[in-house]
Short mmCIF file of C-alpha atoms and ligand atoms in Angstrom, two decimals:
data_model
loop_
_atom_site.label_atom_id
_atom_site.label_comp_id
_atom_site.label_asym_id
_atom_site.label_seq_id
_atom_site.Cartn_x
_atom_site.Cartn_y
_atom_site.Cartn_z
CA MET A 240 -3.87 21.91 -16.77
CA LYS A 241 -1.42 19.06 -17.56
CA THR A 242 -1.64 16.73 -20.32
CA ILE A 243 0.07 13.56 -19.53
CA ASP A 244 0.28 11.77 -22.93
CA LYS A 245 3.45 9.69 -22.86
CA ILE A 246 4.24 6.14 -21.31
CA TYR A 247 7.50 4.98 -20.75
CA ILE A 248 8.57 1.64 -23.24
CA ASN A 249 12.17 0.42 -23.72
CA GLY A 250 13.83 3.35 -22.37
CA GLU A 251 11.81 6.07 -23.98
CA PHE A 252 9.04 8.13 -23.37
CA THR A 253 6.49 7.36 -26.14
CA THR A 254 3.16 8.36 -27.39
CA PRO A 255 0.84 5.23 -26.50
CA GLN A 256 -1.47 3.79 -28.85
CA GLY A 257 -4.47 4.11 -26.77
CA LYS A 258 -6.69 6.96 -27.47
CA GLN A 259 -8.89 7.11 -24.44
CA TYR A 260 -8.29 9.93 -21.69
CA PHE A 261 -8.77 10.16 -18.48
CA ASP A 262 -9.44 13.35 -16.07
CA LEU A 263 -6.91 13.86 -13.11
CA ILE A 264 -9.48 15.53 -10.45
CA SER A 265 -8.11 17.32 -7.49
CA PRO A 266 -9.49 15.32 -4.17
CA THR A 267 -9.36 18.86 -2.09
CA THR A 268 -11.67 20.97 -4.67
CA ASN A 269 -12.78 18.48 -7.52
CA GLU A 270 -11.51 21.23 -10.18
CA LYS A 271 -9.74 19.37 -12.92
CA LEU A 272 -6.05 19.23 -12.86
CA GLY A 273 -5.21 17.64 -16.15
CA GLN A 274 -5.85 14.79 -17.99
CA VAL A 275 -4.05 11.31 -18.95
CA LEU A 276 -3.60 9.59 -22.24
CA LEU A 277 -4.37 6.13 -21.20
CA GLY A 278 -2.28 3.05 -22.84
CA ASN A 279 -4.18 -0.41 -24.46
CA GLU A 280 -3.45 -3.88 -24.72
CA GLN A 281 -0.98 -3.72 -27.51
CA ASP A 282 0.78 -0.93 -25.62
CA THR A 283 0.96 -3.28 -22.43
CA LYS A 284 2.26 -6.09 -24.88
CA ASN A 285 5.18 -3.67 -26.33
CA ALA A 286 6.28 -2.66 -23.13
CA ILE A 287 6.50 -6.73 -21.81
CA ALA A 288 8.58 -7.34 -24.99
CA ALA A 289 10.77 -4.81 -24.23
CA ALA A 290 11.09 -6.36 -20.37
CA LYS A 291 11.87 -9.66 -21.95
CA GLU A 292 14.46 -8.51 -24.14
CA ALA A 293 16.30 -6.67 -21.16
CA PHE A 294 15.94 -9.49 -19.00
CA LYS A 295 18.35 -11.18 -21.09
CA SER A 296 21.08 -9.43 -20.08
CA PHE A 297 20.12 -7.62 -16.91
CA SER A 298 19.64 -10.79 -15.27
CA LYS A 299 23.16 -11.58 -15.74
CA THR A 300 24.31 -8.01 -14.12
CA THR A 301 26.68 -8.04 -11.10
CA ILE A 302 25.82 -7.02 -7.54
CA THR A 303 27.81 -4.17 -7.76
CA GLU A 304 26.32 -2.96 -11.09
CA ARG A 305 22.77 -3.35 -9.42
CA ILE A 306 24.14 -1.55 -6.46
CA GLN A 307 24.94 1.42 -8.36
CA TYR A 308 21.93 1.33 -10.66
CA LEU A 309 19.78 1.61 -7.01
CA LYS A 310 22.01 4.22 -5.81
CA ASN A 311 21.60 6.33 -9.06
CA ILE A 312 17.80 6.00 -8.99
CA GLN A 313 18.07 6.86 -5.45
CA ALA A 314 20.12 10.16 -5.86
CA SER A 315 17.51 11.29 -8.96
CA ILE A 316 14.60 10.97 -6.80
CA GLU A 317 16.29 12.70 -3.82
CA LYS A 318 16.92 15.70 -6.25
CA ARG A 319 12.88 16.08 -6.59
CA ARG A 320 11.67 15.83 -3.11
CA GLU A 321 9.93 18.78 -2.82
CA ASP A 322 8.06 18.16 -6.29
CA PHE A 323 7.50 14.38 -4.88
CA ILE A 324 5.77 15.54 -1.74
CA ASP A 325 3.73 18.81 -3.43
CA VAL A 326 2.28 16.19 -6.42
CA MET A 327 1.47 13.56 -3.70
CA VAL A 328 -0.53 16.35 -1.66
CA GLU A 329 -1.97 17.98 -4.55
CA GLU A 330 -2.89 14.71 -6.96
CA TYR A 331 -3.88 12.40 -4.23
CA GLY A 332 -4.94 14.32 -1.11
CA GLY A 333 -1.89 13.08 0.99
CA THR A 334 -1.33 15.22 3.92
CA LEU A 335 1.89 17.16 4.39
CA GLN A 336 2.74 15.16 7.11
CA PHE A 337 1.79 11.66 5.35
CA SER A 338 3.39 12.52 2.49
CA THR A 339 6.35 13.69 3.95
CA THR A 340 6.94 10.31 5.83
CA SER A 341 5.93 8.80 2.67
CA PHE A 342 8.40 10.36 0.79
CA ASP A 343 11.10 9.43 3.35
CA TYR A 344 10.30 5.56 3.30
CA MET A 345 10.62 5.72 -0.56
CA LEU A 346 14.20 6.95 -0.34
CA LYS A 347 14.75 4.22 2.05
CA SER A 348 13.55 1.39 -0.32
CA PHE A 349 16.63 1.87 -2.18
CA ASP A 350 18.83 1.72 1.04
CA SER A 351 17.01 -1.55 1.99
CA ALA A 352 17.45 -3.10 -1.13
CA ILE A 353 21.19 -2.28 -1.33
CA ASN A 354 21.31 -3.56 2.20
CA LEU A 355 20.08 -6.84 0.85
CA LEU A 356 22.41 -7.24 -2.00
CA ASN A 357 25.34 -6.36 0.54
CA PHE A 358 24.68 -9.46 2.47
CA TYR A 359 22.42 -11.98 0.67
CA SER A 360 23.96 -15.32 -0.98
CA PHE A 361 22.46 -16.05 -4.32
CA THR A 362 24.31 -19.52 -4.11
CA LYS A 363 23.63 -21.70 -1.23
CA THR A 364 24.42 -25.03 -0.19
CA MET A 365 21.42 -27.36 0.86
CA GLY A 366 22.11 -30.78 1.59
CA GLU A 367 24.70 -32.29 -0.79
CA SER A 368 23.70 -29.46 -3.47
CA GLU A 369 24.62 -26.21 -4.62
CA VAL A 370 21.21 -23.84 -4.83
CA GLN A 371 21.25 -21.04 -7.19
CA MET A 372 18.70 -18.10 -6.38
CA THR A 373 18.04 -16.71 -10.06
CA PRO A 374 16.20 -13.77 -11.56
CA ILE A 375 12.45 -15.16 -11.73
CA GLY A 376 12.02 -13.10 -15.06
CA VAL A 377 9.71 -10.15 -16.28
CA VAL A 378 7.70 -9.08 -13.23
CA GLY A 379 4.13 -7.35 -13.64
CA ILE A 380 3.96 -4.50 -11.05
CA ILE A 381 0.01 -3.21 -10.13
CA ILE A 382 -0.41 -0.93 -7.76
CA PRO A 383 -3.01 1.53 -6.20
CA TRP A 384 -3.52 5.09 -5.62
CA ASN A 385 -2.64 5.12 -1.89
CA SER A 386 1.23 5.65 -1.94
CA SER A 387 1.62 5.30 -5.60
CA ASN A 388 5.38 6.15 -5.82
CA GLY A 389 6.10 4.21 -2.74
CA PHE A 390 4.86 0.98 -3.81
CA ILE A 391 6.72 1.74 -7.37
CA ALA A 392 9.90 2.23 -5.21
CA SER A 393 10.02 -0.54 -2.90
CA LYS A 394 8.70 -3.19 -5.58
CA LEU A 395 11.13 -2.11 -8.57
CA SER A 396 13.86 -1.79 -5.84
CA THR A 397 13.61 -5.35 -5.16
CA ALA A 398 13.08 -6.50 -8.65
CA ILE A 399 16.16 -4.91 -9.70
CA ALA A 400 18.13 -6.17 -6.68
CA ALA A 401 16.79 -9.83 -7.82
CA GLY A 402 18.03 -8.93 -11.14
CA CYS A 403 14.60 -9.03 -12.93
CA THR A 404 13.02 -6.42 -15.47
CA ALA A 405 9.32 -5.15 -14.82
CA VAL A 406 6.20 -3.63 -16.15
CA ILE A 407 4.62 -1.27 -14.34
CA LYS A 408 0.89 -0.35 -14.16
CA PRO A 409 0.21 2.40 -11.40
CA SER A 410 -3.48 3.53 -11.05
CA GLU A 411 -4.37 5.85 -13.66
CA MET A 412 -5.77 8.27 -10.85
CA SER A 413 -1.97 8.72 -10.16
CA ALA A 414 -0.53 9.83 -13.41
CA GLN A 415 1.24 12.94 -12.36
CA GLN A 416 3.16 11.24 -9.64
CA THR A 417 4.08 8.38 -12.11
CA GLN A 418 5.02 11.27 -14.41
CA LEU A 419 7.40 12.44 -12.00
CA ILE A 420 8.94 9.20 -10.60
CA THR A 421 9.54 8.12 -14.70
CA GLU A 422 11.07 11.32 -15.04
CA CYS A 423 13.72 10.37 -12.45
CA LEU A 424 14.00 6.68 -13.46
CA HIS A 425 15.02 7.67 -16.69
CA GLU A 426 17.35 10.12 -15.48
CA ALA A 427 18.97 7.25 -13.21
CA GLY A 428 20.29 5.47 -16.68
CA LEU A 429 19.29 2.07 -16.48
CA PRO A 430 19.86 -0.28 -19.62
CA LYS A 431 16.84 0.04 -21.74
CA GLY A 432 13.60 -2.07 -21.13
CA VAL A 433 14.34 -2.73 -17.36
CA PHE A 434 11.70 -0.90 -16.34
CA ASN A 435 8.62 -0.07 -18.64
CA ILE A 436 5.72 1.87 -17.08
CA VAL A 437 1.96 1.89 -18.55
CA ASN A 438 -0.73 4.36 -17.55
CA GLY A 439 -3.70 2.70 -18.21
CA LEU A 440 -7.02 0.62 -16.90
CA GLY A 441 -6.84 -2.11 -14.80
CA GLU A 442 -9.33 -4.14 -16.84
CA ILE A 443 -7.18 -3.57 -20.04
CA VAL A 444 -3.40 -3.16 -19.33
CA GLY A 445 -3.58 -4.92 -16.11
CA ALA A 446 -5.59 -7.56 -17.09
CA GLU A 447 -2.83 -7.91 -20.05
CA ILE A 448 -0.12 -8.31 -17.86
CA SER A 449 -2.13 -10.69 -15.90
CA ARG A 450 -2.72 -13.07 -18.75
CA ASN A 451 0.37 -12.54 -20.73
CA PRO A 452 2.68 -15.58 -20.80
CA ASP A 453 5.83 -13.19 -20.86
CA ILE A 454 5.39 -11.99 -17.60
CA ALA A 455 6.83 -14.54 -14.85
CA LYS A 456 5.34 -13.00 -11.83
CA ILE A 457 2.90 -10.37 -10.44
CA SER A 458 3.55 -8.22 -7.44
CA PHE A 459 0.33 -6.76 -6.50
CA THR A 460 -1.04 -4.10 -4.37
CA GLY A 461 -4.86 -3.36 -3.89
CA SER A 462 -8.34 -4.72 -3.02
CA THR A 463 -9.05 -8.39 -2.31
CA ASN A 464 -11.38 -8.41 -5.02
CA VAL A 465 -9.13 -7.46 -7.92
CA GLY A 466 -6.50 -9.82 -6.31
CA LYS A 467 -8.71 -12.82 -6.71
CA ILE A 468 -9.01 -11.80 -10.42
CA ILE A 469 -5.43 -11.49 -11.08
CA ALA A 470 -4.63 -14.71 -9.04
CA LYS A 471 -6.95 -16.98 -11.14
CA GLU A 472 -5.65 -15.26 -14.36
CA ALA A 473 -2.17 -15.84 -13.27
CA VAL A 474 -2.69 -19.08 -12.73
CA GLU A 475 -3.20 -20.14 -16.52
CA THR A 476 0.27 -19.26 -16.99
CA MET A 477 1.90 -20.54 -13.65
CA LYS A 478 2.79 -16.79 -12.66
CA ARG A 479 4.07 -16.68 -9.24
CA VAL A 480 2.05 -13.87 -7.48
CA THR A 481 2.58 -11.65 -4.45
CA LEU A 482 -0.55 -9.89 -3.40
CA GLU A 483 -0.57 -7.21 -0.64
CA LEU A 484 -4.79 -6.99 -0.31
CA GLY A 485 -7.08 -5.42 2.35
CA GLY A 486 -6.95 -5.23 5.83
CA LYS A 487 -9.46 -5.06 9.23
CA SER A 488 -6.74 -4.67 11.55
CA PRO A 489 -7.65 -5.14 15.17
CA ASN A 490 -6.16 -2.65 17.84
CA ILE A 491 -6.37 -4.46 21.62
CA ILE A 492 -5.73 -2.29 24.28
CA LEU A 493 -5.24 -4.04 27.22
CA ASP A 494 -6.47 -3.29 30.64
CA ASP A 495 -3.11 -2.54 31.71
CA ALA A 496 -2.04 0.15 29.34
CA ASP A 497 -1.17 3.57 29.46
CA PHE A 498 -4.41 4.85 27.89
CA SER A 499 -3.60 8.63 27.45
CA LYS A 500 -0.75 7.28 25.17
CA ALA A 501 -2.74 4.01 23.49
CA ILE A 502 -6.12 5.96 22.57
CA PRO A 503 -4.12 8.83 20.78
CA LEU A 504 -2.19 6.34 18.79
CA ALA A 505 -5.36 4.28 18.22
CA ILE A 506 -6.81 7.48 16.46
CA ILE A 507 -3.59 8.17 14.62
CA ALA A 508 -3.58 4.32 13.50
CA ALA A 509 -7.07 4.28 12.42
CA TYR A 510 -6.77 7.56 10.34
CA MET A 511 -3.47 7.55 8.87
CA ASN A 512 -3.32 8.29 5.15
CA ASN A 513 -6.87 9.88 5.70
CA GLY A 514 -8.10 6.54 6.51
CA GLN A 515 -7.00 4.97 3.13
CA ALA A 516 -4.32 2.71 4.54
CA CYS A 517 -4.56 -1.38 4.28
CA ILE A 518 -2.51 -1.20 7.62
CA ALA A 519 -5.05 0.99 9.52
CA GLY A 520 -6.15 0.08 12.57
CA THR A 521 -9.70 0.08 12.49
CA ARG A 522 -11.00 -2.29 15.28
CA LEU A 523 -10.34 -0.72 18.70
CA LEU A 524 -10.67 -3.48 21.22
CA VAL A 525 -11.10 -1.89 24.57
CA PRO A 526 -11.97 -3.74 28.09
CA GLU A 527 -15.80 -3.23 28.45
CA ASN A 528 -15.35 -1.93 32.18
CA ARG A 529 -13.06 1.14 30.83
CA LEU A 530 -15.38 2.35 27.77
CA GLU A 531 -16.03 5.22 29.67
CA GLU A 532 -12.77 6.34 29.86
CA VAL A 533 -11.95 5.31 26.45
CA LYS A 534 -15.16 7.32 25.10
CA LYS A 535 -13.76 10.48 27.02
CA LEU A 536 -10.28 10.44 25.60
CA ILE A 537 -11.53 9.89 22.14
CA THR A 538 -13.96 13.33 22.66
CA GLU A 539 -11.15 14.99 23.64
CA ILE A 540 -8.52 14.43 20.84
CA ILE A 541 -10.98 14.28 17.72
CA PRO A 542 -11.40 18.23 17.87
CA ASN A 543 -7.46 18.27 17.54
CA THR A 544 -7.27 15.89 14.77
CA ILE A 545 -7.78 18.85 12.19
CA VAL A 546 -9.79 17.62 8.73
CA GLY A 547 -8.70 20.45 5.89
CA ASN A 548 -6.68 21.12 3.27
CA PRO A 549 -3.63 18.75 3.12
CA LYS A 550 -1.31 21.34 2.03
CA ASN A 551 -1.51 22.66 5.71
CA LYS A 552 1.38 21.62 8.11
CA THR A 553 -1.49 20.97 10.72
CA THR A 554 -4.07 18.84 8.94
CA ALA A 555 -4.25 15.27 9.99
CA VAL A 556 -6.94 13.97 7.69
CA GLY A 557 -7.21 15.16 4.46
CA PRO A 558 -9.77 14.26 1.53
CA LEU A 559 -10.48 10.69 0.03
CA VAL A 560 -9.01 10.35 -3.01
CA SER A 561 -11.88 10.44 -5.33
CA VAL A 562 -15.97 10.80 -4.79
CA LYS A 563 -16.63 7.50 -5.77
CA GLN A 564 -14.56 6.59 -2.48
CA TYR A 565 -16.25 9.50 -0.42
CA GLU A 566 -19.44 8.15 -1.48
CA ARG A 567 -18.31 4.47 -0.49
CA VAL A 568 -17.16 5.83 3.18
CA GLN A 569 -20.91 7.59 3.49
CA ASN A 570 -22.48 4.38 2.67
CA TYR A 571 -20.49 2.54 5.46
CA ILE A 572 -21.16 5.24 7.86
CA GLN A 573 -25.05 4.52 7.09
CA ILE A 574 -24.81 1.16 7.10
CA GLY A 575 -23.23 1.27 10.68
CA ILE A 576 -26.12 3.64 11.40
CA ASP A 577 -28.51 1.13 10.30
CA GLU A 578 -26.92 -1.79 12.08
CA GLY A 579 -27.44 -0.26 15.49
CA ALA A 580 -24.12 1.07 15.99
CA GLU A 581 -24.07 4.51 18.00
CA ILE A 582 -22.02 7.44 16.65
CA LEU A 583 -19.63 9.08 19.29
CA THR A 584 -18.28 11.56 16.70
CA GLY A 585 -18.35 12.09 12.94
CA GLY A 586 -21.31 10.47 10.90
CA LEU A 587 -22.59 11.61 7.53
CA GLY A 588 -21.91 14.43 5.28
CA LYS A 589 -18.55 16.74 4.83
CA PRO A 590 -17.11 18.79 7.55
CA GLU A 591 -18.21 22.54 7.75
CA GLY A 592 -16.30 24.82 5.05
CA LEU A 593 -14.93 21.60 3.52
CA GLU A 594 -18.10 21.17 1.29
CA LYS A 595 -15.87 21.15 -2.41
CA GLY A 596 -13.46 18.28 -1.65
CA ASN A 597 -14.20 14.72 -0.71
CA PHE A 598 -13.74 15.32 2.87
CA ALA A 599 -15.49 13.01 5.19
CA LYS A 600 -15.62 13.75 8.83
CA PRO A 601 -13.38 11.39 11.19
CA THR A 602 -15.66 9.15 12.53
CA VAL A 603 -16.01 6.64 15.70
CA PHE A 604 -18.65 4.35 16.22
CA ILE A 605 -19.64 2.68 19.65
CA ASN A 606 -21.72 -0.34 20.56
CA VAL A 607 -20.32 -1.85 17.79
CA ASN A 608 -20.16 -5.79 17.43
CA ASN A 609 -17.39 -7.92 15.44
CA GLN A 610 -20.66 -9.62 13.29
CA MET A 611 -21.77 -6.35 11.90
CA ARG A 612 -20.50 -4.83 8.31
CA ILE A 613 -18.53 -1.93 9.76
CA ALA A 614 -16.32 -4.53 11.86
CA ARG A 615 -15.99 -6.89 8.99
CA GLU A 616 -15.47 -4.84 5.91
CA GLU A 617 -12.73 -2.98 4.73
CA ILE A 618 -14.08 0.86 4.62
CA PHE A 619 -10.85 2.76 3.51
CA GLY A 620 -11.69 5.94 5.16
CA PRO A 621 -11.53 7.40 8.43
CA VAL A 622 -14.17 5.37 10.41
CA LEU A 623 -13.12 3.48 13.38
CA SER A 624 -15.09 0.83 15.34
CA VAL A 625 -15.02 0.53 18.91
CA ILE A 626 -15.45 -3.06 20.47
CA THR A 627 -15.66 -3.85 23.86
CA TYR A 628 -14.32 -7.31 25.35
CA LYS A 629 -14.28 -8.78 28.78
CA THR A 630 -11.16 -10.98 29.10
CA GLU A 631 -7.95 -11.16 27.44
CA GLU A 632 -8.80 -14.76 25.11
CA GLU A 633 -12.14 -12.65 24.06
CA ALA A 634 -10.15 -10.15 22.90
CA ILE A 635 -7.53 -12.27 20.91
CA GLU A 636 -10.51 -14.38 19.86
CA ILE A 637 -12.28 -11.10 18.33
CA ALA A 638 -9.04 -9.90 16.88
CA ASN A 639 -8.71 -13.24 14.96
CA ASP A 640 -12.64 -13.25 13.82
CA THR A 641 -11.73 -11.75 10.82
CA THR A 642 -11.28 -12.78 7.09
CA TYR A 643 -8.17 -10.67 6.75
CA GLY A 644 -4.92 -10.66 8.68
CA LEU A 645 -2.42 -7.72 7.61
CA GLN A 646 -1.82 -6.36 10.90
CA ALA A 647 -2.68 -6.03 14.25
CA TYR A 648 -1.77 -3.53 17.32
CA ILE A 649 -1.49 -4.15 20.76
CA SER A 650 -0.97 -1.55 24.02
CA SER A 651 0.16 -2.89 27.01
CA SER A 652 2.54 -1.58 29.98
CA ASN A 653 3.76 -5.15 30.32
CA GLU A 654 5.79 -6.17 27.51
CA LYS A 655 5.63 -9.70 28.24
CA ARG A 656 2.44 -9.76 28.56
CA ALA A 657 2.17 -7.87 25.10
CA HIS A 658 4.58 -10.31 23.25
CA LYS A 659 2.19 -13.43 24.46
CA VAL A 660 -1.02 -11.93 23.11
CA ALA A 661 0.83 -10.88 19.69
CA SER A 662 2.26 -14.52 19.20
CA GLN A 663 -1.82 -15.59 19.40
CA ILE A 664 -2.75 -12.83 16.85
CA ASN A 665 -3.35 -14.14 13.03
CA ALA A 666 -1.89 -11.22 11.03
CA GLY A 667 1.61 -11.11 8.91
CA ARG A 668 2.93 -7.72 11.30
CA VAL A 669 1.92 -7.06 14.93
CA GLN A 670 2.93 -3.54 16.20
CA ILE A 671 3.42 -3.41 20.07
CA ASN A 672 3.27 -0.29 21.91
CA GLY A 673 3.51 1.87 18.74
CA ILE A 674 3.24 2.17 14.90
CA GLY A 675 6.84 1.31 13.07
CA HIS A 676 8.00 0.12 9.83
CA ASP A 677 11.02 -2.45 9.72
CA PRO A 678 12.08 -2.72 5.99
CA MET A 679 14.31 -5.71 6.51
CA ALA A 680 11.32 -7.76 8.18
CA PRO A 681 8.34 -9.23 6.23
CA PHE A 682 5.63 -7.56 5.34
CA GLY A 683 2.12 -9.32 4.17
CA GLY A 684 -1.01 -11.17 5.20
CA PHE A 685 -2.52 -14.10 6.69
CA LYS A 686 -5.90 -15.18 5.32
CA GLN A 687 -7.54 -12.90 2.49
CA SER A 688 -4.95 -10.24 3.34
CA GLY A 689 -2.64 -11.22 0.70
CA ILE A 690 -0.35 -14.20 -0.60
CA GLY A 691 3.44 -14.16 0.11
CA ARG A 692 5.55 -11.40 1.85
CA GLU A 693 7.64 -8.23 0.51
CA PHE A 694 10.69 -6.55 1.99
CA GLY A 695 13.75 -8.14 3.53
CA THR A 696 15.09 -11.44 2.61
CA ILE A 697 11.68 -12.92 2.18
CA GLY A 698 10.72 -10.27 -0.08
CA LEU A 699 13.66 -10.64 -2.43
CA GLU A 700 13.15 -14.43 -2.58
CA ALA A 701 9.86 -13.87 -3.88
CA TYR A 702 11.43 -12.40 -7.23
CA LEU A 703 14.10 -15.43 -7.52
CA GLU A 704 13.33 -19.23 -8.54
CA PRO A 705 15.44 -21.93 -6.68
CA LYS A 706 17.67 -23.97 -8.76
CA ALA A 707 19.20 -26.87 -7.28
CA LEU A 708 22.40 -28.61 -9.31
CA ILE A 709 22.77 -32.22 -7.69
CA ARG A 710 25.84 -33.71 -8.36
P1 NAD B 265 -7.96 -1.88 -6.75
O1 NAD B 265 -7.88 -3.30 -6.36
O2 NAD B 265 -9.23 -1.46 -7.31
O3 NAD B 265 -6.87 -1.52 -7.97
C1 NAD B 265 -5.63 -1.74 -7.63
C2 NAD B 265 -4.77 -1.72 -8.88
O4 NAD B 265 -5.25 -2.87 -9.76
C3 NAD B 265 -5.06 -0.74 -9.72
O5 NAD B 265 -3.71 0.00 -10.75
C4 NAD B 265 -6.25 -1.08 -10.80
O6 NAD B 265 -6.02 -0.23 -12.04
C5 NAD B 265 -5.85 -2.29 -11.28
N1 NAD B 265 -6.84 -3.33 -11.43
C6 NAD B 265 -8.22 -3.04 -11.18
N2 NAD B 265 -8.97 -4.27 -11.89
C7 NAD B 265 -7.88 -4.93 -12.46
C8 NAD B 265 -7.90 -6.34 -13.25
N3 NAD B 265 -9.58 -6.44 -13.68
N4 NAD B 265 -7.16 -6.87 -13.70
C9 NAD B 265 -5.58 -6.04 -13.34
N5 NAD B 265 -5.63 -5.04 -12.70
C10 NAD B 265 -6.68 -4.46 -11.90
O7 NAD B 265 -7.42 -0.97 -5.39
P2 NAD B 265 -7.95 0.39 -4.98
O8 NAD B 265 -9.05 0.85 -5.05
O9 NAD B 265 -6.97 1.25 -6.47
O10 NAD B 265 -6.76 0.51 -3.67
C11 NAD B 265 -7.35 0.61 -2.36
C12 NAD B 265 -6.98 -1.02 -1.96
O11 NAD B 265 -5.76 -1.48 -2.20
C13 NAD B 265 -7.67 -1.40 -0.51
O12 NAD B 265 -8.51 -2.50 -0.63
C14 NAD B 265 -6.41 -1.44 0.78
O13 NAD B 265 -6.44 -2.40 1.34
C15 NAD B 265 -5.61 -2.19 -0.66
N6 NAD B 265 -4.03 -1.53 -0.44
C16 NAD B 265 -3.30 -2.82 0.14
C17 NAD B 265 -2.30 -2.69 0.70
C18 NAD B 265 -1.28 -3.50 1.27
O14 NAD B 265 -0.10 -3.70 1.09
N7 NAD B 265 -1.63 -4.99 1.66
C19 NAD B 265 -1.55 -1.37 0.55
C20 NAD B 265 -2.05 -0.37 0.04
C21 NAD B 265 -3.55 -0.61 -0.49
#
């Protein structure tokens, strides 16, 4: 059993003043893996004070220095590749496949930040004036459990590229993953106070970050509900906020698509990260007159979508992160049944032989209409709703009839047509005939999927304040 009883403030592993322990439970077996000692309000204040002090000099570092720091971090993370993958599988229940991909993306965050620094101009001419893009200050980074170290890497690398310092609050459920990345960051030898990491609860550590006047900006990834709480608190001190929130992404299969490719891809888009992905394609929009074909393909694919121990190479869907998350997903499956949707595969309960962990059955609902709760609310588990449409216009209308707008997917054999449809979808990213990630393109949501963007130039500028020198 592991006990994590240190947080990281001002370049040192330090014992928090908080006295509360939180149990770390395996999602695969529900056995206790360890415990973490949580930081409190005072710990958070200390971390913010360290970041504030460090900002004075870090904001003046050169591009060359920042590139070197980013390279150092990347090198120390790369050395512990296996540890990163193992701990994500053990603590979070990410499948081996997903955790490996996630690690590769994490490493690439540093390449992207370095790439940005190689071409971004921090001084511009606009009108007759010089415009300086200046680091915004101390950044509060608040993140969820579903790709914890990936979020730390992408947000912190951007903060460092911008010349900002940071206080990071990961989910208390990710303490072992946090411990590992903290060791790597420590080894990278950044100046004291540039990054500080406080394990703790949202309503204590997260709340202090949201209200503390010395935090200039918050970069938050998490649920829409918590995003709203943070934004309300942040406005009191006019903090800038980047909010990456929930989604209910539509996946439109146009009638000219190759269904034998599009449907398997739709299953991957829905169940990636055990269904715990903000970008999951959870509403599958198919032509009404092709429903039987879609049903046949889905029932053929699902038995090959292996649910099980995330350590196994062939596992496609692992456990949900916690008992609470499992119960939430079960509750939504029941809601779907009560609303009159029909279960094509999956359903309530655990798959046979997987009773110990938080395993849900990969579930596909048919006879869903877009007004049902299972089509409108984020479930965050392996539950897919199939919705039929009659015309392309109707498909676009259904796709956009949501309070969210993070991502969308379109399959078509005609690229021009797919492009035309994509242009009419209200979402921050639209994936055409695939699932990809472009780290130089903006990522973020329309509507209640968030505020602002991450990645690329737009993501970097969210950590900078423009200052015009009028002469
Ligand atoms: P959550 O919103 O409950 O928690 C996220 C973080 O906020 C955690 O660190 C939590 O401790 C903290 N928090 C909770 N209450 C707080 C408060 N009052 N003040 C400040 N901080 C507080 O989310 P979760 O359950 O950990 O993660 C799942 C959610 O994250 C889903 O809704 C999912 O869509 C979203 N998500 C979004 C993206 C994206 O990029 N858009 C990516 C991944 C996950």
